[in-house]
mmCIF file of C-alpha atoms in Angstrom:
data_model
loop_
_atom_site.group_PDB
_atom_site.id
_atom_site.type_symbol
_atom_site.label_atom_id
_atom_site.label_comp_id
_atom_site.label_asym_id
_atom_site.label_seq_id
_atom_site.Cartn_x
_atom_site.Cartn_y
_atom_site.Cartn_z
ATOM 1 C CA MET A 1 -81.813 -24.144 300.542
ATOM 2 C CA ALA A 2 -85.475 -23.481 301.571
ATOM 3 C CA LYS A 3 -86.187 -20.109 303.234
ATOM 4 C CA LYS A 4 -88.753 -18.954 305.579
ATOM 5 C CA VAL A 5 -90.867 -16.341 303.805
ATOM 6 C CA THR A 6 -93.426 -14.005 305.395
ATOM 7 C CA VAL A 7 -95.786 -12.144 303.043
ATOM 8 C CA ILE A 8 -97.863 -9.475 304.506
ATOM 9 C CA SER A 9 -100.944 -8.185 302.584
ATOM 10 C CA THR A 10 -101.981 -4.958 303.953
ATOM 11 C CA SER A 11 -105.210 -4.315 302.135
ATOM 12 C CA ILE A 12 -108.470 -4.842 303.951
ATOM 13 C CA ARG A 13 -110.666 -4.838 300.810
ATOM 14 C CA PRO A 14 -112.250 -8.023 299.646
ATOM 15 C CA ASN A 15 -110.741 -9.331 296.346
ATOM 16 C CA SER A 16 -107.967 -6.768 296.702
ATOM 17 C CA ASN A 17 -105.536 -6.377 293.672
ATOM 18 C CA SER A 18 -102.592 -5.984 296.002
ATOM 19 C CA GLU A 19 -103.540 -9.103 297.829
ATOM 20 C CA LEU A 20 -103.879 -11.060 294.630
ATOM 21 C CA LEU A 21 -100.360 -9.902 293.704
ATOM 22 C CA ALA A 22 -99.116 -10.969 297.133
ATOM 23 C CA LYS A 23 -100.694 -14.493 296.649
ATOM 24 C CA SER A 24 -98.906 -14.875 293.341
ATOM 25 C CA PHE A 25 -95.575 -14.025 295.002
ATOM 26 C CA ALA A 26 -96.435 -16.487 297.799
ATOM 27 C CA GLU A 27 -97.292 -19.161 295.178
ATOM 28 C CA GLY A 28 -93.990 -18.627 293.455
ATOM 29 C CA ALA A 29 -92.074 -18.888 296.709
ATOM 30 C CA GLU A 30 -93.856 -21.977 297.814
ATOM 31 C CA ALA A 31 -93.415 -23.624 294.398
ATOM 32 C CA ALA A 32 -89.691 -23.072 294.705
ATOM 33 C CA GLY A 33 -89.705 -25.172 297.983
ATOM 34 C CA ASN A 34 -89.741 -22.383 300.569
ATOM 35 C CA GLU A 35 -91.871 -22.235 303.743
ATOM 36 C CA VAL A 36 -94.398 -19.536 303.285
ATOM 37 C CA ALA A 37 -96.478 -17.682 305.935
ATOM 38 C CA PHE A 38 -99.186 -15.516 304.412
ATOM 39 C CA ILE A 39 -100.610 -12.888 306.755
ATOM 40 C CA THR A 40 -103.508 -10.660 305.704
ATOM 41 C CA LEU A 41 -104.468 -7.650 307.882
ATOM 42 C CA LYS A 42 -108.236 -8.294 307.170
ATOM 43 C CA ASP A 43 -110.065 -8.655 310.471
ATOM 44 C CA LYS A 44 -106.778 -7.765 312.418
ATOM 45 C CA ASP A 45 -106.906 -5.460 315.335
ATOM 46 C CA ILE A 46 -103.965 -3.182 314.878
ATOM 47 C CA ARG A 47 -103.918 -0.009 316.968
ATOM 48 C CA PHE A 48 -101.800 3.138 316.545
ATOM 49 C CA CYS A 49 -98.374 3.424 318.298
ATOM 50 C CA ARG A 50 -98.574 5.618 321.466
ATOM 51 C CA GLY A 51 -94.822 6.647 320.979
ATOM 52 C CA CYS A 52 -94.173 5.709 324.655
ATOM 53 C CA LEU A 53 -90.863 3.866 323.748
ATOM 54 C CA SER A 54 -91.445 1.503 326.596
ATOM 55 C CA CYS A 55 -90.828 -1.376 324.113
ATOM 56 C CA HIS A 56 -87.285 -0.358 323.801
ATOM 57 C CA GLN A 57 -86.727 -1.427 327.374
ATOM 58 C CA THR A 58 -89.108 -4.420 327.441
ATOM 59 C CA GLY A 59 -89.009 -5.633 323.899
ATOM 60 C CA LYS A 60 -92.792 -5.721 323.927
ATOM 61 C CA CYS A 61 -95.524 -3.292 323.091
ATOM 62 C CA ILE A 62 -97.840 -2.372 325.895
ATOM 63 C CA ILE A 63 -100.808 -2.450 323.443
ATOM 64 C CA GLN A 64 -102.512 -5.869 323.565
ATOM 65 C CA ASP A 65 -103.769 -6.409 319.786
ATOM 66 C CA ASP A 66 -102.829 -8.575 316.844
ATOM 67 C CA VAL A 67 -99.325 -7.088 316.158
ATOM 68 C CA ALA A 68 -97.145 -9.415 318.442
ATOM 69 C CA PRO A 69 -97.601 -12.483 316.283
ATOM 70 C CA ILE A 70 -97.146 -10.711 312.999
ATOM 71 C CA MET A 71 -93.828 -9.090 314.558
ATOM 72 C CA ASP A 72 -92.772 -12.545 315.515
ATOM 73 C CA ALA A 73 -93.307 -13.926 311.998
ATOM 74 C CA VAL A 74 -91.289 -10.997 310.520
ATOM 75 C CA LEU A 75 -88.370 -11.367 313.119
ATOM 76 C CA HIS A 76 -88.098 -15.063 312.301
ATOM 77 C CA ALA A 77 -88.380 -14.887 308.495
ATOM 78 C CA ASP A 78 -85.538 -15.050 306.125
ATOM 79 C CA VAL A 79 -87.537 -13.116 303.569
ATOM 80 C CA VAL A 80 -90.346 -10.524 304.180
ATOM 81 C CA ALA A 81 -92.665 -9.370 301.337
ATOM 82 C CA TRP A 82 -95.033 -6.453 301.848
ATOM 83 C CA ALA A 83 -98.096 -5.794 299.640
ATOM 84 C CA THR A 84 -100.095 -2.767 299.688
ATOM 85 C CA PRO A 85 -102.604 -0.725 297.551
ATOM 86 C CA ILE A 86 -101.447 2.820 296.855
ATOM 87 C CA TYR A 87 -103.601 5.487 298.238
ATOM 88 C CA TYR A 88 -102.746 9.133 297.325
ATOM 89 C CA PHE A 89 -99.238 8.071 296.196
ATOM 90 C CA GLU A 90 -98.534 6.388 299.414
ATOM 91 C CA MET A 91 -98.709 2.989 301.125
ATOM 92 C CA SER A 92 -101.956 1.992 302.913
ATOM 93 C CA GLY A 93 -102.631 3.442 306.371
ATOM 94 C CA GLN A 94 -102.794 -0.136 307.615
ATOM 95 C CA MET A 95 -99.260 -0.863 306.405
ATOM 96 C CA LYS A 96 -97.886 2.357 307.876
ATOM 97 C CA THR A 97 -99.585 1.611 311.311
ATOM 98 C CA LEU A 98 -98.059 -1.795 311.282
ATOM 99 C CA ILE A 99 -94.635 -0.660 310.566
ATOM 100 C CA ASP A 100 -94.946 2.025 313.294
ATOM 101 C CA ARG A 101 -96.059 -0.784 315.729
ATOM 102 C CA MET A 102 -93.001 -2.955 314.756
ATOM 103 C CA ASN A 103 -90.989 -0.433 316.740
ATOM 104 C CA PRO A 104 -90.017 -2.936 319.527
ATOM 105 C CA MET A 105 -88.030 -4.825 316.613
ATOM 106 C CA TYR A 106 -85.642 -1.805 316.453
ATOM 107 C CA PRO A 107 -83.054 -2.938 319.026
ATOM 108 C CA MET A 108 -83.586 -6.558 318.583
ATOM 109 C CA ASP A 109 -81.625 -9.130 316.417
ATOM 110 C CA TYR A 110 -83.587 -10.055 313.457
ATOM 111 C CA ARG A 111 -83.273 -12.857 310.819
ATOM 112 C CA PHE A 112 -84.713 -11.341 307.653
ATOM 113 C CA ARG A 113 -82.270 -10.016 305.133
ATOM 114 C CA ASP A 114 -84.314 -9.749 301.831
ATOM 115 C CA VAL A 115 -87.336 -7.602 301.531
ATOM 116 C CA TYR A 116 -89.695 -7.363 298.548
ATOM 117 C CA PHE A 117 -92.326 -4.794 297.836
ATOM 118 C CA LEU A 118 -95.621 -5.391 295.872
ATOM 119 C CA ALA A 119 -98.037 -2.595 295.158
ATOM 120 C CA THR A 120 -101.056 -1.786 293.050
ATOM 121 C CA ALA A 121 -102.695 1.528 292.094
ATOM 122 C CA ALA A 122 -105.360 3.033 289.991
ATOM 123 C CA ASP A 123 -102.919 5.381 288.445
ATOM 124 C CA GLU A 124 -100.175 4.204 286.128
ATOM 125 C CA GLY A 125 -96.526 4.990 285.997
ATOM 126 C CA GLU A 126 -93.383 4.286 287.994
ATOM 127 C CA ASP A 127 -93.547 7.554 289.788
ATOM 128 C CA VAL A 128 -96.944 6.508 291.370
ATOM 129 C CA PHE A 129 -95.026 4.144 293.540
ATOM 130 C CA GLU A 130 -91.887 6.259 294.517
ATOM 131 C CA LYS A 131 -93.264 7.577 297.888
ATOM 132 C CA ALA A 132 -94.547 4.329 299.066
ATOM 133 C CA GLU A 133 -91.245 2.698 298.303
ATOM 134 C CA THR A 134 -89.377 5.582 300.098
ATOM 135 C CA GLY A 135 -91.645 4.930 303.157
ATOM 136 C CA LEU A 136 -90.716 1.228 303.238
ATOM 137 C CA THR A 137 -87.003 1.883 302.564
ATOM 138 C CA GLY A 138 -87.224 4.300 305.580
ATOM 139 C CA TRP A 139 -88.136 1.255 307.685
ATOM 140 C CA LEU A 140 -85.440 -0.805 306.058
ATOM 141 C CA ASP A 141 -82.875 1.941 306.986
ATOM 142 C CA CYS A 142 -83.445 0.913 310.642
ATOM 143 C CA PHE A 143 -82.393 -2.734 309.879
ATOM 144 C CA PRO A 144 -78.895 -2.343 308.137
ATOM 145 C CA LYS A 145 -78.651 -5.973 307.346
ATOM 146 C CA THR A 146 -81.521 -5.831 305.015
ATOM 147 C CA THR A 147 -81.889 -5.048 301.311
ATOM 148 C CA LEU A 148 -84.872 -4.369 299.244
ATOM 149 C CA LYS A 149 -84.342 -7.111 296.798
ATOM 150 C CA GLY A 150 -87.187 -6.599 294.356
ATOM 151 C CA SER A 151 -90.563 -5.169 293.606
ATOM 152 C CA VAL A 152 -93.551 -5.577 291.352
ATOM 153 C CA TYR A 153 -95.854 -2.447 290.635
ATOM 154 C CA CYS A 154 -99.131 -2.679 288.886
ATOM 155 C CA GLY A 155 -100.779 0.411 287.912
ATOM 156 C CA GLY A 156 -104.102 0.740 286.208
ATOM 157 C CA VAL A 157 -106.185 -1.436 288.393
ATOM 158 C CA THR A 158 -109.020 0.047 290.438
ATOM 159 C CA GLY A 159 -111.787 -2.284 291.177
ATOM 160 C CA GLY A 160 -111.447 -5.370 293.193
ATOM 161 C CA GLY A 161 -110.006 -8.242 291.175
ATOM 162 C CA GLU A 162 -109.198 -6.070 288.133
ATOM 163 C CA ILE A 163 -105.636 -7.443 288.249
ATOM 164 C CA SER A 164 -106.927 -10.973 287.106
ATOM 165 C CA GLY A 165 -105.096 -11.908 284.073
ATOM 166 C CA ASN A 166 -102.648 -9.065 284.259
ATOM 167 C CA ALA A 167 -98.976 -9.984 283.428
ATOM 168 C CA LYS A 168 -97.861 -8.396 286.699
ATOM 169 C CA LEU A 169 -99.300 -11.677 288.539
ATOM 170 C CA ALA A 170 -96.863 -13.858 286.546
ATOM 171 C CA GLU A 171 -94.045 -11.211 287.349
ATOM 172 C CA ALA A 172 -94.850 -11.517 291.033
ATOM 173 C CA ARG A 173 -94.956 -15.373 290.948
ATOM 174 C CA ALA A 174 -91.565 -15.430 289.083
ATOM 175 C CA LEU A 175 -90.049 -12.885 291.685
ATOM 176 C CA GLY A 176 -91.346 -15.198 294.556
ATOM 177 C CA ALA A 177 -89.850 -18.229 292.855
ATOM 178 C CA GLN A 178 -86.362 -16.374 293.025
ATOM 179 C CA VAL A 179 -86.285 -15.643 296.732
#
């Protein structure tokens, strides 16, 4: 049965390694017959959460920017995949800001159950990705019907496009095909 998959690339760098990993995941999901929405945060206006919590009463954020349609895509997806570069052993600031701004979702019903995490870093080793994964699972803890179903981490890539030809792209494509 085809699923609705939302892939969010949080890097704003041209030819981003994490975005290339996200595109591979999306290609795999699409090739398996799923409906894929690919969202990039490049050129998106995403402002910081003000912490006013009015969204808990209204179901909407008072800030008028590009977050509402992204949040809607997440709410109505069966599967959500997040992709981020790792900066100082943590997810990108853009990803964290978007997660914070998705606060209106907290009291809502949501469709997504399976979440995937894709990340790239200059440093190598699984411990490079631990804090970023903990940040994402902190968000998942607010949505108890969800599970972190899988991840692909690629270390040792720094410059834009360095991931080209890396086996992690095929791993991401295969993971996407399994959603």
